[in-house]
CSV table of N, CA and C in Angstrom, one decimal:
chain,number,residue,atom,x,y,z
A,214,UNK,N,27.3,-26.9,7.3
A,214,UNK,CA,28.1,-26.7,6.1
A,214,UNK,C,29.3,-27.6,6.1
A,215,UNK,N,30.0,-28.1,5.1
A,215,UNK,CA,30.6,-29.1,4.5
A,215,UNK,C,32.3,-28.8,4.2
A,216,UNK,N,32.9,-28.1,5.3
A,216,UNK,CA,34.2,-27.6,5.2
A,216,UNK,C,35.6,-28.2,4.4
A,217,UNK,N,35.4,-30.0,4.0
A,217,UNK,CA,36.0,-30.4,3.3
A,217,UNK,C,36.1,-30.1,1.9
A,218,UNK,N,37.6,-30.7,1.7
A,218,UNK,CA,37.3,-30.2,0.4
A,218,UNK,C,36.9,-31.1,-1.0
A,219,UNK,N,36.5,-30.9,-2.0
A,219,UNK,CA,35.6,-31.6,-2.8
A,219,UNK,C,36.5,-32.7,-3.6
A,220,UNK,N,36.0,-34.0,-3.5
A,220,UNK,CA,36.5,-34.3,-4.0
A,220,UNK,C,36.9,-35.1,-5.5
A,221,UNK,N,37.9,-35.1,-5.8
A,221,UNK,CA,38.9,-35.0,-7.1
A,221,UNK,C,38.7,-36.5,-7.5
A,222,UNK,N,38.7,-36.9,-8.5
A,222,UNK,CA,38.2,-38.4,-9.2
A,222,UNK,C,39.5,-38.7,-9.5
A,223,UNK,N,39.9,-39.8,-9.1
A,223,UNK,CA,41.7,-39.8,-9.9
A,223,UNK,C,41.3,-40.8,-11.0
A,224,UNK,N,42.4,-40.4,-11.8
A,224,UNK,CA,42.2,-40.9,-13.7
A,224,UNK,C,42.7,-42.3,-13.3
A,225,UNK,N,42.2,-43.8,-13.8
A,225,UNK,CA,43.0,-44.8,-13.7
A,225,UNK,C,44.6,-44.5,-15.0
A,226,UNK,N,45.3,-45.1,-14.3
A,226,UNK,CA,46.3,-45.4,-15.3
A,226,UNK,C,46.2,-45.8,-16.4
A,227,UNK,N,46.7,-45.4,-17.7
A,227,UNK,CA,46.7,-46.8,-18.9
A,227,UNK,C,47.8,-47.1,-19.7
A,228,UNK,N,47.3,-47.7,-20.3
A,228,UNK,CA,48.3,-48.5,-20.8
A,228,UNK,C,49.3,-47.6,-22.2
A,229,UNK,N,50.5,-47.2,-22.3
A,229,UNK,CA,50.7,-46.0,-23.0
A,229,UNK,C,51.9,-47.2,-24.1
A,230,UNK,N,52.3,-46.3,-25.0
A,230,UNK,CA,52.7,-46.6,-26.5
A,230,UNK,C,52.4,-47.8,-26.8
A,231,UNK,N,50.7,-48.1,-26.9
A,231,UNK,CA,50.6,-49.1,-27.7
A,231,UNK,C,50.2,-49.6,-28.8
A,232,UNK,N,50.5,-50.6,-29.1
A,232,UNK,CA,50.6,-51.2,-30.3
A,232,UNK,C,49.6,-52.5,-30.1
A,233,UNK,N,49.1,-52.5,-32.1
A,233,UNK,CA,48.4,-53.8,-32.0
A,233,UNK,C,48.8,-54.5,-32.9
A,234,UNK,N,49.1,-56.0,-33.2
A,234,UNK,CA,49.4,-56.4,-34.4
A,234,UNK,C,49.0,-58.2,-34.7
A,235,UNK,N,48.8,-58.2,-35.5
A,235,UNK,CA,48.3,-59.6,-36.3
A,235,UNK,C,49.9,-59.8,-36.4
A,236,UNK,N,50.3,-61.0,-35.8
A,236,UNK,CA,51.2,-62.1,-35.9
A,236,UNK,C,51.2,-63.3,-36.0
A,237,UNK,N,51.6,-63.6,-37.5
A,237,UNK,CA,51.8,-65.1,-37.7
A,237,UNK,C,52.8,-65.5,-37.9
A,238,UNK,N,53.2,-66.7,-37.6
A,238,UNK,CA,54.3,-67.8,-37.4
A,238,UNK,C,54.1,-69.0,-38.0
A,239,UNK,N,54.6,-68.9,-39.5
A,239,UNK,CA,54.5,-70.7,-40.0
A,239,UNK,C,55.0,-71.6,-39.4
A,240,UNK,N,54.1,-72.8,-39.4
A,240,UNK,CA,55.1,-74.2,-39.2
A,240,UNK,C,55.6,-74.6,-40.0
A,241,UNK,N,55.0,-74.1,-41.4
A,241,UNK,CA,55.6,-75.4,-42.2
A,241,UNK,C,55.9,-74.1,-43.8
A,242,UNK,N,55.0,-73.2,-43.8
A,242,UNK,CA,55.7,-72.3,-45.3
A,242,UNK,C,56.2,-71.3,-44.2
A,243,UNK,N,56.8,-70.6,-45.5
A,243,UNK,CA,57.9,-69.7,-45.1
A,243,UNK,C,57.2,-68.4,-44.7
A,244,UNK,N,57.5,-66.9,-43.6
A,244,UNK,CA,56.9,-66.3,-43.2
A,244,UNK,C,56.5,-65.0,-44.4
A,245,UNK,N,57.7,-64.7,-45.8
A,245,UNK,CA,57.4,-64.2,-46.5
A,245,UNK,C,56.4,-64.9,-47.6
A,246,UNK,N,55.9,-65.9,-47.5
A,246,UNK,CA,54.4,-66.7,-48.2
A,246,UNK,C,53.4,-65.9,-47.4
A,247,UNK,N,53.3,-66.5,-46.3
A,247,UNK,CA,52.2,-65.5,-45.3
A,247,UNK,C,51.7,-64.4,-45.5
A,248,UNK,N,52.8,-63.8,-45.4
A,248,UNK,CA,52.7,-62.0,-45.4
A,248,UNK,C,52.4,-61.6,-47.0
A,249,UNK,N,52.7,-62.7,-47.9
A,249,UNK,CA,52.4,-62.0,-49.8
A,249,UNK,C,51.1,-62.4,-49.0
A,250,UNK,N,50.8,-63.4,-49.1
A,250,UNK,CA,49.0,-63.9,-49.0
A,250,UNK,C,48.1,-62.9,-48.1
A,251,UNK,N,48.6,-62.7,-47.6
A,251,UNK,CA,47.7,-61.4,-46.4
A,251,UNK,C,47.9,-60.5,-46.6
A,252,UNK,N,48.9,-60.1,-46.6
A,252,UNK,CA,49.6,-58.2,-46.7
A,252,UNK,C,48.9,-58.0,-47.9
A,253,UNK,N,49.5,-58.6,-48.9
A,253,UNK,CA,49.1,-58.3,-50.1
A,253,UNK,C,48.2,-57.6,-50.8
A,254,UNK,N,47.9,-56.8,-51.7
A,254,UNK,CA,46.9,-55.9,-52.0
A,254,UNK,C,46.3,-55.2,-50.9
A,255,UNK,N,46.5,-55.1,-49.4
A,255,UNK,CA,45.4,-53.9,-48.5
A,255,UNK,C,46.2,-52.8,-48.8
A,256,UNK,N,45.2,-52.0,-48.9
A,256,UNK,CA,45.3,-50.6,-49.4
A,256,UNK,C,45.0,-49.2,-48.0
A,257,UNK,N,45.7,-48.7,-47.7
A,257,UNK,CA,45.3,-47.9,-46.7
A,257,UNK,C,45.8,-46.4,-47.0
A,258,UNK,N,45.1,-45.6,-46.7
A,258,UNK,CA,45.3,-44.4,-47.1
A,258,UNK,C,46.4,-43.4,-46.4
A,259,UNK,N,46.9,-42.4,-46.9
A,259,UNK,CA,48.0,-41.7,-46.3
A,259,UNK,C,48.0,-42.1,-44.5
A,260,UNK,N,47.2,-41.1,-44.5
A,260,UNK,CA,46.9,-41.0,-43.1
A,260,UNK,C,47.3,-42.3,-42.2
A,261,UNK,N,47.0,-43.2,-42.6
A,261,UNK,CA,46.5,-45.0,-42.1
A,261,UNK,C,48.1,-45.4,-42.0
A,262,UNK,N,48.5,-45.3,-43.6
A,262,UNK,CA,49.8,-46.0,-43.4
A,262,UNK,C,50.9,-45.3,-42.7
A,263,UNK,N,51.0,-44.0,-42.3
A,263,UNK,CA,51.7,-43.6,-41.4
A,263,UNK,C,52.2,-44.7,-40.1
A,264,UNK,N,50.8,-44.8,-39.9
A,264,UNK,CA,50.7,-45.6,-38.6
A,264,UNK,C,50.8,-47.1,-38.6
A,265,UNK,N,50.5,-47.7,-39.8
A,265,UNK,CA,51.0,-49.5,-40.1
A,265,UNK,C,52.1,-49.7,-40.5
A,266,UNK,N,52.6,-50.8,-39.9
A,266,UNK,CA,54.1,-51.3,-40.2
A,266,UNK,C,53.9,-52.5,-40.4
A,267,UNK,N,54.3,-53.4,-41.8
A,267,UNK,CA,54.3,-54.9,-41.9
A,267,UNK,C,56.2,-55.0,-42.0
A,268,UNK,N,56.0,-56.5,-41.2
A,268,UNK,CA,57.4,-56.7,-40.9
A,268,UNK,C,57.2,-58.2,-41.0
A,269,UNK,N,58.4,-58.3,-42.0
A,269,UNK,CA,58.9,-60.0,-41.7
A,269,UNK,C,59.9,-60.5,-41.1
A,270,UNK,N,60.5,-61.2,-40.7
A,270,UNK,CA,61.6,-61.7,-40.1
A,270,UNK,C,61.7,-63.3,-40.6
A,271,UNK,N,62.5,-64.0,-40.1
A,271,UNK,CA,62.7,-65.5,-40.5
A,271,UNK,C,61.9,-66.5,-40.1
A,272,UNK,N,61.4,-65.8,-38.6
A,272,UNK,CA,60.4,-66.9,-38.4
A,272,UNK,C,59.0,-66.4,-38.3
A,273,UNK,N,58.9,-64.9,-38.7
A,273,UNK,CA,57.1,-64.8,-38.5
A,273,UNK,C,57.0,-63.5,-39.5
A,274,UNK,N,55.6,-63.1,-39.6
A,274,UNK,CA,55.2,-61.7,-40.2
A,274,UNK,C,54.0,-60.9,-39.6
A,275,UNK,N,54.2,-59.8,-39.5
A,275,UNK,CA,53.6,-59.3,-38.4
A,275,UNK,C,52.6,-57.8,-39.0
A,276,UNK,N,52.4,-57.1,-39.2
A,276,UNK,CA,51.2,-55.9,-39.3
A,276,UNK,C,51.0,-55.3,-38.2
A,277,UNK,N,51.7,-54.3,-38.3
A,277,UNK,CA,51.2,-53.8,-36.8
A,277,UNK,C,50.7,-52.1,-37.0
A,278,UNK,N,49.2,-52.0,-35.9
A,278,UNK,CA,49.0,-50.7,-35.9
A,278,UNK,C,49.5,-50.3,-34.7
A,279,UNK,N,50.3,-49.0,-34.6
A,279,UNK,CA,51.1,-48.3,-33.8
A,279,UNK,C,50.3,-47.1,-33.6
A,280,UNK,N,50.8,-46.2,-32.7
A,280,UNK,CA,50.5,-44.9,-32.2
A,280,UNK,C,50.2,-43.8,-33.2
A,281,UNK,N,50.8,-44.0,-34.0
A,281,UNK,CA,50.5,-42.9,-35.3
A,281,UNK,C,49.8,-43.1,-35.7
A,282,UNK,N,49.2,-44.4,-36.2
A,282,UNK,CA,47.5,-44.6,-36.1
A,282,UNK,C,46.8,-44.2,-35.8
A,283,UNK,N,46.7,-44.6,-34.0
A,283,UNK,CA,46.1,-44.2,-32.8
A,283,UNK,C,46.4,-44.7,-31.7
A,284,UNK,N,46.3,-43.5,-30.9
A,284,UNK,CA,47.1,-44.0,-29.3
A,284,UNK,C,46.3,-44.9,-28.4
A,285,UNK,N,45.2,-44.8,-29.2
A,285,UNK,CA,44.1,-46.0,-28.2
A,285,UNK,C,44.0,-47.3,-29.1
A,286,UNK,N,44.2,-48.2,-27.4
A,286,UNK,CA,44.2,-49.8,-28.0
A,286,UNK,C,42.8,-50.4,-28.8
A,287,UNK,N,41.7,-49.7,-28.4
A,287,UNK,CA,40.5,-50.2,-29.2
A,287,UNK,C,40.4,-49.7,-30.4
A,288,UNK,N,40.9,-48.6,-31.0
A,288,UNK,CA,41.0,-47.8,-32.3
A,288,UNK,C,41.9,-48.9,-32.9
A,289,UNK,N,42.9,-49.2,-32.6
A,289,UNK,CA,44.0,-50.0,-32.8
A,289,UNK,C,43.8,-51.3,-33.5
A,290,UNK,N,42.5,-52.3,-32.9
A,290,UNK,CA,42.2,-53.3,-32.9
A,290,UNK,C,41.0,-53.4,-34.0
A,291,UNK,N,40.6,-52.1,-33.9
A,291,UNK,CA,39.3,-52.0,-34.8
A,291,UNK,C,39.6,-51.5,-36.3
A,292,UNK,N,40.6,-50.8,-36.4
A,292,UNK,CA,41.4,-50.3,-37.7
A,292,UNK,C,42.1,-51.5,-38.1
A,293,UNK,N,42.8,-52.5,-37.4
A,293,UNK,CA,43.7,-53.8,-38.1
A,293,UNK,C,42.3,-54.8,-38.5
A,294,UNK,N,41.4,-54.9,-37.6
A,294,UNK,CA,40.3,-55.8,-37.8
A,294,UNK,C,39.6,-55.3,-39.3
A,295,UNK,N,39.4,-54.2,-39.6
A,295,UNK,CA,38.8,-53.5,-40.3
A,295,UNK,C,39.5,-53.6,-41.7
A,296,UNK,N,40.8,-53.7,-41.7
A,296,UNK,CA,41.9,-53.3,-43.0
A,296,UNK,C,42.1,-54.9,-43.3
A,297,UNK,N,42.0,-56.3,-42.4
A,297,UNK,CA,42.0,-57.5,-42.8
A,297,UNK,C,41.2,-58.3,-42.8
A,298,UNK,N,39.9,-57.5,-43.1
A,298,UNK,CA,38.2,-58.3,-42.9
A,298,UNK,C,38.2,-58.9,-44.4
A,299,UNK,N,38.9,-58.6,-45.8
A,299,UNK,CA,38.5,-59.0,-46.9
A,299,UNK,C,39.3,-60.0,-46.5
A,300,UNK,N,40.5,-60.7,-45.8
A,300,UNK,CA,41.4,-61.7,-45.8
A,300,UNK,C,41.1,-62.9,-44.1
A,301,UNK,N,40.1,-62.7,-43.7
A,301,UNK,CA,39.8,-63.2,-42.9
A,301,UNK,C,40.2,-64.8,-42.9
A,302,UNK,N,39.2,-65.4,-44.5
A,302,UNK,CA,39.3,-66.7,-44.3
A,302,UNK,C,40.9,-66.9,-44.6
A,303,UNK,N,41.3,-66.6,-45.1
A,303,UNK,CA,43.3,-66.8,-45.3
A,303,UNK,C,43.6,-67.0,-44.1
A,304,UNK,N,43.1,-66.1,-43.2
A,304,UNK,CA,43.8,-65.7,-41.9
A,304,UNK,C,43.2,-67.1,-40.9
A,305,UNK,N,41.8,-67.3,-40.6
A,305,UNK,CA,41.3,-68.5,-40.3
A,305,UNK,C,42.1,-69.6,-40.8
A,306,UNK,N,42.3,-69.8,-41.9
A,306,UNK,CA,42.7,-71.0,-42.6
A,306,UNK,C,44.1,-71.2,-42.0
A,307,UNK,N,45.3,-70.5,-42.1
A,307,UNK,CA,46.7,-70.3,-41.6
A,307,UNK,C,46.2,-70.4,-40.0
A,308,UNK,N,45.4,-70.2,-39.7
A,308,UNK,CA,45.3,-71.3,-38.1
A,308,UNK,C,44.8,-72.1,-38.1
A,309,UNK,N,44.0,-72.9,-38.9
A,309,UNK,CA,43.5,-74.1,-38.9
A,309,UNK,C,44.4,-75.2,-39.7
A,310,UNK,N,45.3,-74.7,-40.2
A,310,UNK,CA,47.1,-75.3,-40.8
A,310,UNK,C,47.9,-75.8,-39.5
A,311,UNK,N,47.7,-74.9,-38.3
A,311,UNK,CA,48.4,-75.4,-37.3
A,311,UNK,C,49.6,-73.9,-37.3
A,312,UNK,N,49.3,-73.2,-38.0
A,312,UNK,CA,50.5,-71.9,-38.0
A,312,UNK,C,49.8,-71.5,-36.7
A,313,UNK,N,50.9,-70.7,-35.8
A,313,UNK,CA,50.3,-69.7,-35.1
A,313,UNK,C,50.1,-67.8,-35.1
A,314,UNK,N,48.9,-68.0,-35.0
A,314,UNK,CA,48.2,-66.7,-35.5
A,314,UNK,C,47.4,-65.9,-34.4
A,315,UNK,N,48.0,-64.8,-34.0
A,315,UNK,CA,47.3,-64.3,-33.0
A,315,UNK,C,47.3,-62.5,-33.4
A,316,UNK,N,46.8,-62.3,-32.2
A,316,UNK,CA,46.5,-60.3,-32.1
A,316,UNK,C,47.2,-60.3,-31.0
A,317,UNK,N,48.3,-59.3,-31.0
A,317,UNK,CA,49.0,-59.1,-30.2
A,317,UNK,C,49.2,-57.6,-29.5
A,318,UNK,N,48.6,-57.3,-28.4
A,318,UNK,CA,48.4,-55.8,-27.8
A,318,UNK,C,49.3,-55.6,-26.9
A,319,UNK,N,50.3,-55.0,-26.8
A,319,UNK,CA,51.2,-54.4,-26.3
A,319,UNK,C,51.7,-53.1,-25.5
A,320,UNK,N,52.9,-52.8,-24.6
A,320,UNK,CA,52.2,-51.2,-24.3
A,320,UNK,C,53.1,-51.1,-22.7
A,321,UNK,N,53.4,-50.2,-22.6
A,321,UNK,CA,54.2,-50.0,-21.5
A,321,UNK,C,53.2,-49.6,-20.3
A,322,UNK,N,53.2,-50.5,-19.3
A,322,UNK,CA,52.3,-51.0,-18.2
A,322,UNK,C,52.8,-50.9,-17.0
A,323,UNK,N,52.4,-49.6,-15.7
A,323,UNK,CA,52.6,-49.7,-14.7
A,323,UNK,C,52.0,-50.0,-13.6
A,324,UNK,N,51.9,-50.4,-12.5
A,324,UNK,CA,50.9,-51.1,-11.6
A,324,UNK,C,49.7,-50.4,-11.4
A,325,UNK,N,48.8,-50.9,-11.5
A,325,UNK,CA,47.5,-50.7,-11.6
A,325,UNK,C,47.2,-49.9,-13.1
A,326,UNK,N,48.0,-50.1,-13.6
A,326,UNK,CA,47.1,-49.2,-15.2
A,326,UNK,C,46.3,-50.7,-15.7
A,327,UNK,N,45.4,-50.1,-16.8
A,327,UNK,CA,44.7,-50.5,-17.3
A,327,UNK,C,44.4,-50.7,-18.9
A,328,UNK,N,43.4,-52.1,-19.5
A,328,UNK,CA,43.5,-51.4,-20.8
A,328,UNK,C,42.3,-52.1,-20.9
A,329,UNK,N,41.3,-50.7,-21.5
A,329,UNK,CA,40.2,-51.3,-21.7
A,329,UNK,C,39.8,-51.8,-23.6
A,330,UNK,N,39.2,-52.8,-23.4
A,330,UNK,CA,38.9,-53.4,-25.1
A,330,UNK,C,37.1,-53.3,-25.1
A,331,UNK,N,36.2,-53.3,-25.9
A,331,UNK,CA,34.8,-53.1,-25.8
A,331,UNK,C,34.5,-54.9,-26.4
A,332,UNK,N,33.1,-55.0,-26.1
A,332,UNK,CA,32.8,-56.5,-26.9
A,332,UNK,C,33.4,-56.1,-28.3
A,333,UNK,N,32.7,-55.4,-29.0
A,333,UNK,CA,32.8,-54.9,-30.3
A,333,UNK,C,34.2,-55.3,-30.4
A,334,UNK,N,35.5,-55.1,-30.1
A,334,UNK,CA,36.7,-55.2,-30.4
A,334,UNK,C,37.1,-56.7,-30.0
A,335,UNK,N,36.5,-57.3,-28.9
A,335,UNK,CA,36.7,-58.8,-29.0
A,335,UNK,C,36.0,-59.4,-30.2
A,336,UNK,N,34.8,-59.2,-30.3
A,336,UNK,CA,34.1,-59.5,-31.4
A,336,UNK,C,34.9,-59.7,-33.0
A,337,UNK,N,35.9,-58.4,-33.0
A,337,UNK,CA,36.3,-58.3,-34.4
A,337,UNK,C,37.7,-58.8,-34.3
A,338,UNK,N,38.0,-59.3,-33.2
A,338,UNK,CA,38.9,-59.7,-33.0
A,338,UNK,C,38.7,-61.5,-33.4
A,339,UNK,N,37.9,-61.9,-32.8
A,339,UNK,CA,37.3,-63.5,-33.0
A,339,UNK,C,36.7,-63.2,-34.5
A,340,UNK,N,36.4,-62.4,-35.4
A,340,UNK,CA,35.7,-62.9,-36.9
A,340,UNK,C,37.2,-63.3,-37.7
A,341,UNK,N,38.5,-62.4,-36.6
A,341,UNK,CA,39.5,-62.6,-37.3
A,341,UNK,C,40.3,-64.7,-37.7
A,342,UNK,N,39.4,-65.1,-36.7
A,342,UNK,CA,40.0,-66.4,-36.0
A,342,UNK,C,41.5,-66.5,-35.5
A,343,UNK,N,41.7,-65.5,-34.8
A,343,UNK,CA,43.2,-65.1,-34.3
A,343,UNK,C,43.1,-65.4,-32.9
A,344,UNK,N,44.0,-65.8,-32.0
A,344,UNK,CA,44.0,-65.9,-30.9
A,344,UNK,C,44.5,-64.2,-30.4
A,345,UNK,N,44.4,-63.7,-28.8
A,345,UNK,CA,44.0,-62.6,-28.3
A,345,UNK,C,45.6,-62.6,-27.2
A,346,UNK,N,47.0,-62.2,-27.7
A,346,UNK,CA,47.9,-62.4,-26.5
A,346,UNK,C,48.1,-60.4,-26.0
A,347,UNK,N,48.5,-60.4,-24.7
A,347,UNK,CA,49.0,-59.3,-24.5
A,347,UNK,C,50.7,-59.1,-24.2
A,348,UNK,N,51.3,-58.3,-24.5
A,348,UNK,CA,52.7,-58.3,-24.0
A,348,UNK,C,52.8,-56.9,-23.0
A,349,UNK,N,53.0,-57.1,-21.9
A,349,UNK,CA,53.3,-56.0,-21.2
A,349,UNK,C,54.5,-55.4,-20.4
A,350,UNK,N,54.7,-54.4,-21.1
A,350,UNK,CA,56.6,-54.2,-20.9
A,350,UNK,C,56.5,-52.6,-19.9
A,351,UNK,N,57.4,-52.9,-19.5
A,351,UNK,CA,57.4,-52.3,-17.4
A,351,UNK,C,58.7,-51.0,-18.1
A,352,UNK,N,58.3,-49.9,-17.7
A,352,UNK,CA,59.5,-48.9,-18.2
A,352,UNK,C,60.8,-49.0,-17.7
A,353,UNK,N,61.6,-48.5,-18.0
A,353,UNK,CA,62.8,-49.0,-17.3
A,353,UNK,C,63.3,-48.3,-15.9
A,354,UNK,N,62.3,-47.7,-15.4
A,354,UNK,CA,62.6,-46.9,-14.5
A,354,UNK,C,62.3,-47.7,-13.1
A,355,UNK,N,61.1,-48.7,-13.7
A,355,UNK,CA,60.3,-49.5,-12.7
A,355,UNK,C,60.6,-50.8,-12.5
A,356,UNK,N,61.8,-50.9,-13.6
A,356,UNK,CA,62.3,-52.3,-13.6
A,356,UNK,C,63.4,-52.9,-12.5
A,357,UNK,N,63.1,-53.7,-11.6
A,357,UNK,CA,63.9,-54.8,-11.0
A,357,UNK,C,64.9,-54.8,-11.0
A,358,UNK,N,66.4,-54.7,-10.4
A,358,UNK,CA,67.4,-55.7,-10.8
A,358,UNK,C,67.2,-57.3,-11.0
A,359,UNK,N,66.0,-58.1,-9.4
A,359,UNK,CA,66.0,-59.1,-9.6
A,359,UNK,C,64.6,-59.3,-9.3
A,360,UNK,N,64.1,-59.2,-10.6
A,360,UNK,CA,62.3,-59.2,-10.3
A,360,UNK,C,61.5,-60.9,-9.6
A,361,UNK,N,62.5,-61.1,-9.5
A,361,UNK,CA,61.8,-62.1,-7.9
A,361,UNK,C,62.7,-62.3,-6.9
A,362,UNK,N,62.8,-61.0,-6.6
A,362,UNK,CA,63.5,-60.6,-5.0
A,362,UNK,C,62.6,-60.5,-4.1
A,363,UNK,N,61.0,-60.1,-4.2
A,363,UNK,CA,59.9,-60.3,-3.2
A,363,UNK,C,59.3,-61.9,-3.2
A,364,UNK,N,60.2,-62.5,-3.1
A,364,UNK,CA,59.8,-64.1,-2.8
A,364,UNK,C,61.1,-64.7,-2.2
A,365,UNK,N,61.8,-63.6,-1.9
A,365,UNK,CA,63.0,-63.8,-0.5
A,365,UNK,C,62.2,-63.5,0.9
């Protein structure tokens, strides 16, 4: 008989308050052109817009689905992909202008967490013609005074 005791599957880490968002950056028109041409007419229901935020600033315009959305990054990707499928070619086209146009997944990340995306969400990611960046931001508890002090 087998006196040890059974064992326990540990949960990988993931990747927590994240966000996903369509970010473009004109070269050459202005970021509030962008954002009328794309933003423009999507329609999303209570529920939905809780969770989306479009934001301009001076040099870009952004869309972003957040946690009130959904706290998972593939729901995330698949609800923005999903809510800018009628504007795709706009979206194509503003990178084939030379603007820069990406999906940007974000999310406070500690060592060894993880974030899983399915083909399906790369998939809908690429009909978008968007390039695929991640930003990964370290809590402040885990942060460094001089994060390359292990190369002393």
């Amino acid at each position: 008989m087998n006196s040890q005791p059974p064992v326990r599957a540990i949960r990988p880490l993931e990747w927590e308050n994240v966000s996903t968002s369509l970010v473009i950056t004109p070269m050459g028109n202005s970021p509030q052109h962008a954002a009328q041409l794309i933003f423009s007419n999507l329609e999303f229901s209570e529920s939905v817009r809780a969770g989306v935020t479009a934001t301009t600033t001076e040099r870009s315009a952004s869309l972003t689905f957040g946690e009130k959305f959904s706290p998972d990054a593939e729901e995330q990707v698949l609800g923005l992909s999903r809510h800018l499928a009628s504007k795709a070619a706009i979206i194509r086209e503003f990178a084939h202008q030379g603007n820069l146009v990406s999906i940007e997944i974000s999310g406070l990340v500690e060592t060894n967490a993880r974030l899983r995306l399915s083909p399906t969400a790369f998939a809908a990611i690429s009909a978008l013609g968007a390039s695929l960046t991640f930003r990964a931001l370290v809590p402040e508890e885990l942060q460094e005074d001089d994060p390359l002090a292990w190369l002393d």
